[in-house]
Short mmCIF file of C-alpha atoms and ligand atoms in Angstrom, two decimals:
data_model
loop_
_atom_site.label_atom_id
_atom_site.label_comp_id
_atom_site.label_asym_id
_atom_site.label_seq_id
_atom_site.Cartn_x
_atom_site.Cartn_y
_atom_site.Cartn_z
CA MET F 1 10.33 23.07 15.98
CA ASN F 2 6.84 23.35 14.48
CA GLN F 3 4.71 21.00 16.49
CA VAL F 4 1.18 21.14 15.15
CA ALA F 5 -1.60 21.51 17.54
CA ILE F 6 -4.02 18.56 17.69
CA LEU F 7 -7.39 19.78 16.27
CA GLU F 8 -10.46 19.73 18.70
CA THR F 9 -12.36 17.53 16.27
CA VAL F 10 -9.44 14.88 16.44
CA LYS F 11 -9.33 15.03 20.27
CA SER F 12 -13.20 14.38 20.37
CA PHE F 13 -12.94 11.74 17.64
CA PHE F 14 -10.48 9.84 19.62
CA GLN F 15 -12.63 10.01 22.69
CA ARG F 16 -15.67 8.48 21.10
CA GLU F 17 -16.51 4.62 21.23
CA HIS F 18 -15.22 3.08 18.03
CA GLY F 19 -15.85 -0.22 16.25
CA HIS F 20 -17.10 -0.52 12.85
CA PHE F 21 -18.88 1.26 10.09
CA ILE F 22 -21.80 -0.75 8.77
CA ASN F 23 -24.85 0.11 6.56
CA GLY F 24 -24.17 3.80 6.72
CA LEU F 25 -23.72 4.02 10.47
CA SER F 26 -21.07 3.99 13.01
CA HIS F 27 -21.50 0.79 14.91
CA PRO F 28 -19.34 0.27 18.12
CA GLY F 29 -20.07 -3.43 18.32
CA LYS F 30 -19.81 -5.64 21.42
CA GLY F 31 -16.23 -7.30 20.88
CA ALA F 32 -13.34 -6.80 23.14
CA LEU F 33 -11.66 -3.45 23.36
CA ARG F 34 -8.48 -3.00 21.70
CA GLN F 35 -5.97 -0.26 22.39
CA VAL F 36 -4.87 2.22 19.67
CA VAL F 37 -1.23 3.23 20.57
CA ASN F 38 0.51 6.22 19.40
CA PRO F 39 4.00 5.02 18.15
CA ALA F 40 5.63 8.26 19.01
CA THR F 41 4.78 8.08 22.57
CA ALA F 42 3.95 4.39 23.16
CA GLN F 43 0.83 5.85 24.85
CA GLN F 44 -2.84 4.79 24.23
CA VAL F 45 -4.79 7.41 22.22
CA ALA F 46 -7.98 5.45 21.67
CA HIS F 47 -9.96 2.32 21.78
CA VAL F 48 -11.70 0.32 19.23
CA HIS F 49 -13.92 -2.73 19.59
CA ASP F 50 -12.85 -5.80 17.77
CA GLY F 51 -15.25 -7.26 15.44
CA CYS F 52 -17.02 -10.69 15.83
CA VAL F 53 -19.17 -13.04 13.59
CA GLU F 54 -22.27 -10.76 13.98
CA ASP F 55 -20.38 -7.73 12.84
CA VAL F 56 -19.05 -9.60 9.74
CA GLU F 57 -22.48 -10.77 8.93
CA ALA F 58 -24.08 -7.39 9.30
CA ALA F 59 -21.48 -5.74 7.16
CA MET F 60 -21.47 -8.47 4.47
CA THR F 61 -25.31 -8.32 4.42
CA ALA F 62 -25.49 -4.62 4.14
CA ALA F 63 -22.79 -4.67 1.28
CA GLN F 64 -24.75 -7.31 -0.59
CA GLN F 65 -28.00 -5.51 -0.28
CA ALA F 66 -26.46 -2.31 -1.57
CA PHE F 67 -24.90 -4.10 -4.40
CA THR F 68 -28.10 -5.61 -5.73
CA GLY F 69 -30.16 -2.56 -4.47
CA SER F 70 -29.11 1.13 -4.02
CA TRP F 71 -25.63 0.95 -5.60
CA ALA F 72 -26.94 -1.06 -8.62
CA ALA F 73 -29.62 1.74 -9.14
CA THR F 74 -26.90 4.54 -8.99
CA SER F 75 -25.91 5.19 -12.60
CA ALA F 76 -22.25 5.11 -13.58
CA LEU F 77 -21.93 8.75 -13.91
CA ALA F 78 -23.54 9.24 -10.33
CA ARG F 79 -21.07 6.80 -8.99
CA GLY F 80 -18.24 8.89 -10.42
CA ASN F 81 -19.73 12.13 -9.08
CA LEU F 82 -19.93 10.59 -5.57
CA LEU F 83 -16.23 9.66 -5.80
CA LEU F 84 -15.45 13.26 -6.82
CA LYS F 85 -17.59 14.65 -3.76
CA LEU F 86 -15.75 12.28 -1.39
CA ALA F 87 -12.46 13.70 -2.85
CA ASP F 88 -13.69 17.19 -2.11
CA ALA F 89 -14.71 16.24 1.43
CA MET F 90 -11.50 14.67 2.29
CA GLU F 91 -9.77 17.77 0.89
CA ARG F 92 -11.85 19.82 3.29
CA HIS F 93 -10.95 17.46 6.19
CA ARG F 94 -7.27 17.09 5.22
CA GLU F 95 -5.76 18.22 8.43
CA GLU F 96 -8.10 16.17 10.54
CA LEU F 97 -7.51 12.94 8.63
CA ALA F 98 -3.68 13.51 8.44
CA GLN F 99 -3.68 14.01 12.24
CA ILE F 100 -5.59 10.89 12.88
CA GLU F 101 -3.31 8.94 10.71
CA THR F 102 -0.21 10.37 12.36
CA LEU F 103 -1.37 9.73 15.79
CA CYS F 104 -2.07 6.07 14.88
CA SER F 105 0.79 5.08 12.50
CA GLY F 106 3.70 7.52 13.44
CA LYS F 107 3.77 8.83 9.81
CA THR F 108 5.23 12.30 9.74
CA ILE F 109 2.49 14.97 9.48
CA VAL F 110 4.00 16.01 6.23
CA LEU F 111 3.58 12.67 4.72
CA SER F 112 0.13 12.11 6.22
CA ARG F 113 -0.98 15.19 4.47
CA GLY F 114 0.90 14.85 1.22
CA LEU F 115 0.97 11.05 0.67
CA GLU F 116 -1.99 9.77 2.55
CA VAL F 117 -4.66 12.44 2.11
CA ASP F 118 -3.64 14.33 -0.99
CA GLN F 119 -2.69 11.21 -2.92
CA ALA F 120 -5.93 9.51 -1.81
CA VAL F 121 -7.76 12.52 -3.19
CA ALA F 122 -5.78 12.21 -6.50
CA PHE F 123 -6.68 8.61 -6.81
CA LEU F 124 -10.40 9.17 -6.00
CA ARG F 125 -10.49 11.82 -8.77
CA TYR F 126 -8.82 9.42 -11.29
CA PHE F 127 -11.09 6.55 -10.62
CA ALA F 128 -14.06 8.78 -10.81
CA GLY F 129 -12.81 9.55 -14.41
CA TRP F 130 -13.50 5.98 -15.26
CA ALA F 131 -17.11 6.24 -14.47
CA GLY F 132 -19.21 5.59 -17.70
CA LYS F 133 -16.14 4.31 -19.46
CA ILE F 134 -16.06 0.67 -18.19
CA CYS F 135 -17.91 -1.37 -20.87
CA GLY F 136 -17.57 -4.40 -23.10
CA GLU F 137 -17.30 -4.62 -26.76
CA THR F 138 -19.25 -5.82 -29.80
CA THR F 139 -17.60 -8.59 -31.89
CA ASP F 140 -18.25 -10.35 -35.33
CA ILE F 141 -19.46 -13.79 -35.08
CA SER F 142 -17.84 -16.15 -37.52
CA ILE F 143 -19.89 -19.34 -37.36
CA PRO F 144 -22.10 -19.60 -40.30
CA ALA F 145 -25.73 -18.66 -39.86
CA ALA F 146 -28.36 -20.59 -41.72
CA GLN F 147 -31.06 -19.15 -44.03
CA GLY F 148 -29.55 -15.63 -44.16
CA GLU F 149 -29.88 -14.83 -40.46
CA LYS F 150 -27.41 -12.62 -38.98
CA LEU F 151 -25.42 -13.29 -35.65
CA ARG F 152 -23.90 -10.58 -33.39
CA GLY F 153 -21.96 -10.99 -30.14
CA TYR F 154 -21.02 -8.61 -27.48
CA THR F 155 -19.57 -8.64 -24.07
CA LEU F 156 -20.80 -6.95 -20.85
CA ARG F 157 -18.40 -5.95 -18.08
CA GLU F 158 -20.35 -6.97 -14.87
CA PRO F 159 -19.30 -5.79 -11.35
CA LEU F 160 -18.20 -8.83 -9.34
CA GLY F 161 -20.27 -8.11 -6.12
CA VAL F 162 -19.07 -7.47 -2.58
CA VAL F 163 -15.40 -6.84 -2.43
CA VAL F 164 -13.53 -7.70 0.74
CA GLY F 165 -10.40 -5.46 1.03
CA ILE F 166 -7.88 -6.35 3.51
CA ILE F 167 -5.39 -3.48 4.39
CA PRO F 168 -1.93 -3.04 6.03
CA TRP F 169 -0.95 -0.48 8.52
CA ASN F 170 1.63 1.53 6.40
CA PHE F 171 -0.92 3.55 4.26
CA SER F 172 -4.25 3.09 6.10
CA ILE F 173 -6.09 5.62 3.93
CA LEU F 174 -4.28 5.43 0.55
CA ILE F 175 -4.42 1.60 0.16
CA SER F 176 -8.06 1.51 1.20
CA ILE F 177 -8.86 4.15 -1.30
CA TRP F 178 -7.00 2.27 -4.17
CA LYS F 179 -9.21 -0.71 -3.51
CA MET F 180 -12.51 1.01 -2.56
CA ALA F 181 -12.62 3.44 -5.38
CA ALA F 182 -11.73 0.84 -7.93
CA ALA F 183 -14.47 -1.46 -6.71
CA LEU F 184 -17.17 1.21 -6.44
CA VAL F 185 -16.56 2.80 -9.90
CA CYS F 186 -16.93 -0.79 -11.29
CA GLY F 187 -20.33 -1.03 -9.49
CA CYS F 188 -19.11 -3.30 -6.61
CA THR F 189 -19.62 -2.49 -2.95
CA VAL F 190 -16.90 -3.00 -0.25
CA VAL F 191 -16.21 -4.33 3.12
CA LEU F 192 -12.80 -3.03 4.39
CA LYS F 193 -10.87 -4.69 7.10
CA PRO F 194 -8.06 -2.16 8.27
CA SER F 195 -5.00 -3.20 10.24
CA GLU F 196 -5.43 -3.78 13.96
CA TYR F 197 -2.75 -0.98 14.39
CA THR F 198 -4.61 1.69 12.19
CA PRO F 199 -8.32 0.99 12.75
CA LEU F 200 -9.61 4.66 12.76
CA THR F 201 -8.88 6.64 9.66
CA MET F 202 -11.30 4.59 7.31
CA LEU F 203 -14.07 4.90 10.05
CA ARG F 204 -13.75 8.63 9.52
CA VAL F 205 -13.55 8.41 5.65
CA ALA F 206 -16.70 6.17 5.65
CA GLN F 207 -18.57 8.69 7.65
CA LEU F 208 -17.61 11.42 5.21
CA ALA F 209 -18.77 9.17 2.29
CA THR F 210 -22.11 8.74 3.85
CA GLU F 211 -22.35 12.49 4.47
CA VAL F 212 -21.78 13.22 0.83
CA GLY F 213 -24.45 10.78 -0.36
CA PHE F 214 -23.05 7.38 -0.81
CA PRO F 215 -25.94 4.89 -0.05
CA ALA F 216 -25.81 2.86 3.01
CA GLY F 217 -24.03 -0.40 2.59
CA ALA F 218 -21.86 0.66 -0.18
CA ILE F 219 -18.95 1.19 2.03
CA ASN F 220 -18.44 -0.89 5.26
CA VAL F 221 -15.53 -1.14 7.65
CA VAL F 222 -15.01 -4.01 9.98
CA ASN F 223 -12.09 -3.84 12.63
CA GLY F 224 -10.41 -6.42 14.54
CA ASP F 225 -7.91 -9.37 14.53
CA GLY F 226 -7.28 -10.27 10.84
CA ARG F 227 -6.58 -13.99 11.80
CA LEU F 228 -10.25 -14.26 12.93
CA LEU F 229 -12.05 -11.91 10.69
CA GLY F 230 -10.02 -12.64 7.64
CA PRO F 231 -11.36 -16.18 7.10
CA MET F 232 -14.92 -15.19 8.18
CA LEU F 233 -14.86 -12.38 5.44
CA ILE F 234 -13.28 -14.44 2.84
CA GLU F 235 -15.49 -17.51 3.28
CA HIS F 236 -18.56 -15.51 3.57
CA PRO F 237 -21.05 -16.47 0.72
CA PHE F 238 -21.57 -12.90 -0.13
CA CYS F 239 -17.85 -12.21 -0.64
CA ALA F 240 -17.27 -12.26 -4.42
CA LYS F 241 -13.65 -11.13 -4.56
CA VAL F 242 -10.77 -10.50 -2.06
CA THR F 243 -8.27 -7.85 -2.55
CA PHE F 244 -5.34 -7.92 -0.04
CA THR F 245 -2.35 -5.75 0.60
CA GLY F 246 0.06 -6.99 3.13
CA SER F 247 2.87 -9.26 4.11
CA VAL F 248 3.89 -12.37 1.97
CA PRO F 249 2.96 -15.13 4.65
CA THR F 250 -0.46 -13.54 5.26
CA GLY F 251 -1.08 -13.06 1.66
CA ARG F 252 -0.25 -16.68 0.73
CA GLY F 253 -2.77 -17.85 3.29
CA VAL F 254 -5.47 -15.41 1.89
CA GLY F 255 -4.67 -16.48 -1.59
CA ASN F 256 -5.11 -20.15 -0.73
CA SER F 257 -8.32 -19.58 0.96
CA ALA F 258 -9.95 -17.48 -1.79
CA SER F 259 -8.73 -19.73 -4.43
CA ALA F 260 -10.07 -22.85 -2.78
CA LEU F 261 -13.33 -21.22 -3.02
CA ALA F 262 -12.79 -20.03 -6.75
CA LYS F 263 -12.98 -16.48 -5.64
CA PRO F 264 -10.82 -14.01 -7.61
CA VAL F 265 -8.08 -12.63 -5.39
CA THR F 266 -5.64 -9.80 -5.80
CA LEU F 267 -2.45 -10.01 -3.79
CA GLU F 268 -0.19 -6.93 -3.34
CA LEU F 269 2.53 -8.52 -0.97
CA GLY F 270 6.05 -7.49 -0.01
CA GLY F 271 9.24 -8.04 -1.59
CA LYS F 272 12.96 -7.22 -1.35
CA ASN F 273 13.25 -4.44 -3.78
CA ALA F 274 16.53 -3.59 -5.51
CA ALA F 275 18.16 -0.42 -6.85
CA LEU F 276 20.97 -0.69 -9.21
CA PHE F 277 23.47 2.36 -9.56
CA LEU F 278 25.69 2.44 -12.58
CA ASP F 279 29.24 3.96 -12.32
CA ASP F 280 28.38 7.09 -14.40
CA MET F 281 26.31 8.52 -11.43
CA THR F 282 28.25 10.94 -9.11
CA VAL F 283 28.58 10.12 -5.50
CA GLU F 284 26.07 12.86 -4.53
CA GLU F 285 23.61 11.54 -7.06
CA MET F 286 23.90 8.21 -5.60
CA VAL F 287 23.33 9.39 -2.02
CA ASN F 288 20.35 11.39 -3.06
CA GLY F 289 18.94 8.48 -4.91
CA ILE F 290 19.40 6.05 -2.13
CA ILE F 291 17.73 8.31 0.37
CA GLU F 292 14.71 8.73 -1.91
CA ALA F 293 14.52 4.96 -2.66
CA GLY F 294 15.24 3.61 0.75
CA TYR F 295 14.27 5.83 3.65
CA LEU F 296 10.70 7.41 2.73
CA ASN F 297 8.34 6.84 5.73
CA GLN F 298 11.09 5.08 7.67
CA GLY F 299 11.39 2.48 4.85
CA GLN F 300 7.78 1.41 5.63
CA VAL F 301 6.76 1.60 2.02
CA CYS F 302 6.21 -1.66 0.07
CA ALA F 303 7.92 -0.46 -3.07
CA SER F 304 10.94 1.03 -1.02
CA ALA F 305 14.38 -0.43 -2.14
CA GLU F 306 16.21 -2.38 0.50
CA ARG F 307 18.96 -3.96 -1.60
CA PHE F 308 21.48 -1.55 -3.15
CA TYR F 309 24.04 -2.52 -5.79
CA LEU F 310 26.86 0.00 -6.21
CA PRO F 311 29.99 -0.06 -8.17
CA SER F 312 32.94 -1.20 -6.11
CA GLY F 313 35.23 1.87 -6.77
CA LYS F 314 32.38 4.10 -5.26
CA LEU F 315 30.87 1.88 -2.50
CA ASP F 316 32.77 3.20 0.63
CA GLU F 317 32.64 6.80 -0.31
CA VAL F 318 28.94 6.55 -0.87
CA LEU F 319 28.26 4.88 2.40
CA GLU F 320 30.48 7.40 4.22
CA LYS F 321 28.49 10.33 2.78
CA LEU F 322 25.24 8.62 3.13
CA SER F 323 25.95 8.01 6.83
CA GLN F 324 26.79 11.71 7.29
CA ARG F 325 23.55 12.80 5.62
CA LEU F 326 21.33 10.38 7.68
CA ALA F 327 23.10 11.48 10.88
CA GLN F 328 21.87 15.05 10.08
CA PHE F 329 18.16 13.84 9.77
CA ARG F 330 15.95 15.31 12.40
CA VAL F 331 14.57 12.28 14.64
CA ALA F 332 11.54 14.02 16.12
CA SER F 333 7.82 13.82 16.99
CA PRO F 334 5.99 13.02 13.75
CA LEU F 335 3.72 16.14 14.65
CA ASP F 336 6.71 18.20 14.21
CA GLU F 337 6.69 19.60 10.67
CA ALA F 338 10.42 19.47 10.34
CA CYS F 339 10.63 15.81 11.41
CA GLN F 340 12.44 13.62 8.88
CA ILE F 341 12.65 10.31 10.94
CA GLY F 342 9.47 9.45 12.99
CA PRO F 343 8.89 6.20 14.86
CA LEU F 344 8.23 2.79 13.27
CA ALA F 345 4.49 2.06 13.28
CA ASN F 346 4.30 -0.29 16.24
CA LYS F 347 6.23 -2.14 18.81
CA ALA F 348 6.19 -5.52 17.19
CA HIS F 349 7.54 -4.11 14.04
CA LEU F 350 10.28 -2.30 15.90
CA ASP F 351 11.20 -5.50 17.61
CA LYS F 352 11.32 -7.35 14.13
CA VAL F 353 13.50 -4.70 12.54
CA LEU F 354 15.93 -4.49 15.61
CA GLY F 355 16.05 -8.32 15.72
CA MET F 356 16.98 -8.54 12.00
CA VAL F 357 19.75 -5.89 12.30
CA ASN F 358 21.17 -7.69 15.36
CA GLN F 359 21.05 -10.98 13.47
CA ALA F 360 22.94 -9.45 10.52
CA ARG F 361 25.63 -7.97 12.79
CA GLU F 362 26.01 -11.38 14.52
CA GLU F 363 26.48 -13.00 10.99
CA GLY F 364 29.27 -10.62 10.09
CA ASP F 365 27.54 -7.88 8.14
CA GLU F 366 28.83 -4.30 8.95
CA ILE F 367 26.47 -1.84 10.47
CA VAL F 368 28.03 1.38 8.93
CA TYR F 369 25.41 3.58 10.58
CA GLY F 370 22.38 3.28 12.86
CA GLY F 371 21.35 -0.04 13.91
CA CYS F 372 19.67 0.90 17.10
CA SER F 373 16.93 3.02 18.62
CA PRO F 374 17.70 6.68 19.75
CA ASP F 375 17.17 7.28 23.49
CA GLN F 376 13.76 8.52 23.61
CA PRO F 377 10.35 7.11 24.31
CA GLY F 378 8.40 5.57 21.36
CA TYR F 379 9.12 3.10 18.68
CA TYR F 380 12.00 4.95 17.10
CA PHE F 381 14.78 3.33 15.05
CA LEU F 382 17.73 5.16 13.38
CA PRO F 383 18.04 4.95 9.70
CA THR F 384 20.44 2.19 9.17
CA VAL F 385 23.19 1.39 6.53
CA VAL F 386 24.34 -2.28 6.31
CA LYS F 387 27.37 -3.28 4.27
CA VAL F 388 26.63 -7.02 3.68
CA ARG F 389 29.15 -9.77 3.31
CA SER F 390 27.58 -11.31 0.17
CA GLU F 391 24.50 -11.63 -1.98
CA ASN F 392 23.49 -14.65 0.40
CA SER F 393 23.24 -12.35 3.56
CA MET F 394 19.93 -12.56 5.20
CA MET F 395 19.65 -8.77 4.73
CA MET F 396 19.78 -9.28 1.04
CA ARG F 397 16.97 -11.91 1.01
CA GLU F 398 14.42 -10.94 3.73
CA GLU F 399 12.23 -7.78 3.98
CA THR F 400 12.81 -5.61 6.89
CA PHE F 401 10.25 -3.21 5.87
CA GLY F 402 12.07 -0.54 7.90
CA PRO F 403 14.79 2.27 7.44
CA VAL F 404 17.43 -0.34 6.76
CA GLY F 405 19.27 -0.25 3.29
CA SER F 406 21.71 -3.05 2.72
CA PHE F 407 24.75 -2.45 0.17
CA LEU F 408 26.74 -4.71 -1.93
CA ALA F 409 29.62 -3.75 -4.20
CA TYR F 410 29.83 -5.03 -7.88
CA ASP F 411 32.49 -4.98 -10.52
CA ASP F 412 30.51 -6.25 -13.50
CA GLU F 413 27.13 -4.87 -14.51
CA GLU F 414 25.86 -8.08 -16.06
CA LYS F 415 26.58 -9.79 -12.74
CA ALA F 416 24.83 -6.87 -10.77
CA LEU F 417 21.77 -7.28 -13.02
CA ALA F 418 21.77 -11.09 -12.40
CA MET F 419 21.97 -10.37 -8.56
CA VAL F 420 18.99 -7.85 -8.85
CA ASN F 421 16.95 -10.70 -10.48
CA ASN F 422 18.05 -13.39 -8.12
CA SER F 423 15.18 -12.98 -5.63
CA PRO F 424 12.00 -14.90 -5.07
CA PHE F 425 10.19 -11.48 -5.22
CA GLY F 426 9.47 -8.93 -7.85
CA LEU F 427 7.43 -5.91 -6.75
CA ALA F 428 9.74 -3.01 -7.77
CA ALA F 429 13.24 -2.07 -8.87
CA SER F 430 15.14 0.89 -10.11
CA VAL F 431 18.21 1.55 -12.27
CA TRP F 432 20.26 4.77 -12.01
CA THR F 433 22.35 6.00 -14.88
CA HIS F 434 22.71 8.91 -17.44
CA ASN F 435 23.23 6.25 -20.11
CA LEU F 436 19.85 6.00 -21.95
CA HIS F 437 20.95 2.88 -23.91
CA LYS F 438 21.71 0.99 -20.54
CA ALA F 439 18.76 2.48 -18.73
CA MET F 440 16.33 1.17 -21.39
CA ARG F 441 17.93 -2.12 -21.74
CA TYR F 442 18.45 -2.94 -18.04
CA SER F 443 14.97 -1.69 -17.07
CA GLU F 444 13.47 -4.03 -19.65
CA ARG F 445 15.47 -7.04 -18.17
CA MET F 446 14.70 -6.24 -14.57
CA GLN F 447 12.17 -8.72 -13.13
CA ALA F 448 9.67 -6.57 -11.14
CA GLY F 449 6.08 -5.31 -11.74
CA ILE F 450 7.40 -1.77 -11.75
CA VAL F 451 10.75 -0.38 -12.69
CA TRP F 452 11.84 3.23 -12.27
CA ILE F 453 14.71 4.86 -14.10
CA ASN F 454 16.50 7.59 -12.09
CA MET F 455 13.68 7.67 -9.38
CA HIS F 456 11.98 5.25 -7.12
CA THR F 457 8.82 4.72 -5.03
CA LEU F 458 6.44 7.35 -6.76
CA LEU F 459 3.26 5.81 -7.93
CA ASP F 460 0.86 7.40 -10.46
CA PRO F 461 -2.86 6.34 -10.72
CA ALA F 462 -2.46 6.09 -14.56
CA LEU F 463 0.21 3.46 -14.29
CA PRO F 464 -0.67 -0.18 -13.26
CA PHE F 465 0.96 -1.41 -10.06
CA GLY F 466 1.43 -4.77 -8.69
CA GLY F 467 4.07 -7.51 -8.22
CA ILE F 468 5.44 -10.48 -10.02
CA LYS F 469 6.95 -13.69 -8.71
CA GLY F 470 6.26 -14.02 -4.84
CA SER F 471 5.25 -10.44 -4.62
CA GLY F 472 1.66 -11.18 -5.66
CA ASN F 473 -0.86 -10.95 -8.56
CA GLY F 474 -3.28 -8.75 -10.09
CA ARG F 475 -2.85 -4.96 -10.94
CA GLU F 476 -4.22 -1.98 -9.42
CA PHE F 477 -4.70 1.49 -11.28
CA GLY F 478 -4.36 2.37 -14.90
CA SER F 479 -7.07 0.57 -17.03
CA ALA F 480 -5.72 -2.81 -15.56
CA PHE F 481 -7.83 -2.52 -12.47
CA ILE F 482 -10.98 -3.11 -14.51
CA ASN F 483 -10.11 -6.70 -15.08
CA ASP F 484 -9.80 -7.21 -11.37
CA TYR F 485 -13.23 -5.82 -10.29
CA THR F 486 -15.39 -6.91 -13.14
CA ARG F 487 -16.09 -10.23 -15.02
CA LEU F 488 -16.95 -10.53 -18.68
CA LYS F 489 -20.10 -11.83 -19.74
CA SER F 490 -20.66 -12.80 -23.48
CA VAL F 491 -23.98 -12.41 -25.24
CA MET F 492 -24.68 -13.78 -28.71
CA MET F 493 -27.84 -13.01 -30.66
CA ARG F 494 -29.56 -14.10 -33.87
CA TYR F 495 -31.65 -11.62 -35.86
P1 LIG X 1 0.07 -8.24 7.51
O1 LIG X 1 0.16 -9.26 6.54
O2 LIG X 1 0.57 -8.59 8.95
O3 LIG X 1 -1.46 -7.69 7.64
C1 LIG X 1 -2.16 -7.08 6.59
C2 LIG X 1 -3.62 -7.22 6.86
O4 LIG X 1 -3.96 -8.61 6.87
C3 LIG X 1 -4.12 -6.65 8.28
O5 LIG X 1 -5.33 -6.03 8.17
C4 LIG X 1 -4.25 -7.89 9.11
O6 LIG X 1 -5.20 -7.79 10.22
C5 LIG X 1 -4.71 -8.94 8.10
N1 LIG X 1 -4.59 -10.37 8.38
C6 LIG X 1 -3.70 -10.84 9.36
N2 LIG X 1 -3.95 -12.30 9.32
C7 LIG X 1 -4.97 -12.48 8.37
C8 LIG X 1 -5.52 -13.67 8.04
N3 LIG X 1 -5.15 -14.99 8.42
N4 LIG X 1 -6.43 -13.66 7.02
C9 LIG X 1 -6.85 -12.45 6.47
N5 LIG X 1 -6.23 -11.29 6.84
C10 LIG X 1 -5.33 -11.33 8.01
O7 LIG X 1 0.89 -7.00 6.94
P2 LIG X 1 1.32 -5.66 7.71
O8 LIG X 1 2.33 -6.01 8.68
O9 LIG X 1 0.01 -4.95 8.10
O10 LIG X 1 2.01 -4.67 6.50
C11 LIG X 1 3.33 -4.95 6.19
C12 LIG X 1 3.34 -5.70 4.81
O11 LIG X 1 2.58 -5.36 3.79
C13 LIG X 1 4.93 -5.67 4.31
O12 LIG X 1 5.31 -6.98 4.09
C14 LIG X 1 4.74 -4.96 3.04
O13 LIG X 1 5.68 -5.12 2.11
C15 LIG X 1 3.41 -5.17 2.58
N6 LIG X 1 2.72 -4.20 1.73
C16 LIG X 1 2.64 -4.43 0.41
C17 LIG X 1 2.19 -3.41 -0.60
C18 LIG X 1 1.99 -3.64 -1.94
O14 LIG X 1 1.25 -2.86 -2.59
N7 LIG X 1 2.47 -4.67 -2.52
C19 LIG X 1 1.74 -2.24 -0.12
C20 LIG X 1 1.87 -2.03 1.51
C21 LIG X 1 2.45 -3.11 2.18
#
């Protein structure tokens, strides 16, 4: 076991009084104290004050003043440079940020370093590269001009204003950075609302941003109960756009509230992502693919696959080998560098996953492996393999967001493809085969915002990401984000 030692800086950070980060300063606030619990031990590690109407007002006002003042006066290239400096600072504080994340979310320290911090740094640098390149276009005007005058039109890409970013607990740094960096490079300012379960990482990132030179008010963080703060933030007159990542029910409410006020809204919601394995894959390839697609971060990844379609002749052998592999996974403290299965992120989530697996068992699905918590403190749940009765099993329709793969056999590839698409959601999907012809054709027919071929889950900043159907709207990354954080103004001139 290689249990990492908690840094002194992390210990002292946890002992501080926490609340919000507003107008360039840490700001504890006066709201009720909320416990931050380490999911690996079920013990409290810190406290944070919930936000109230005064905190929301202060954060929105600071963000609006920066938007029209200091941030507007910062040139596009200087904005990009600040994003690069923040990336460097996060790299210098990699271990500190990773430990804070692991102690709040239960993510393994290896993933906190490699996925939360390193990927956040990569995305910051990607978005910094857009600085100075976000612009409109000139256009010919075709209406006739009288008496030899000439007409010319052009468009301006204008930043929207204050962006409210609402963040889930599964990637508290990375998802915040996706939204924050996109907004800032476009010239917007941000007010972030982290999850109640993971309120601390972005407080530290916002401090680092101020240290490297971001002007006060450009980045603000308000913590607290989303049900109270969400409406206050969305309805605030300074809120020009909402970008939300989280569950489907909450997202629908956020979408309705923003749309009712004609505010643009990006929704990155959940789903029930499918992976289709074709018969030409070996059993070992299928087992490796399933582990990659379904069990990363205990399945608490929005793009993870939860529905698996396997050829009927191979299903039982794959499930047997998969169960053997999962049984060897090291269930341990997430601070242990060899840990492969850490806890789920919070007690409510553990109860939800356990309840769904119990319901599946009662309804007649077969729990081939796992299905319960190991005998140890904390919110652990064994990686679980469910052989479902049919396409209509609850396990093939509802997101667990946990380490639970549900498996169904097929005999006909066309019917399997129809089952993949028979879902109200469409965030992500994958097809696994050595047959290039089928890989290309099936990937084109899969109904999802992102489709992988012979891989799953990995995201790249250059490739747009977002859902279709009930999994949301809008796109992050690539050049597509520009549409979501700017508006076009048209100018026509006569000369
Ligand atoms: P959640 O919907 O419970 O909470 C998300 C955020 O919304 C939190 O900050 C919460 O405080 C806030 N919130 C709660 N009620 C609100 C309200 N009425 N108005 C405004 N904000 C409110 O989601 P979660 O449990 O934190 O995250 C897990 C879910 O997120 C899963 O369904 C997962 O699929 C989804 N997710 C999607 C993506 C994606 O990119 N599509 C990425 C990560 C997670």
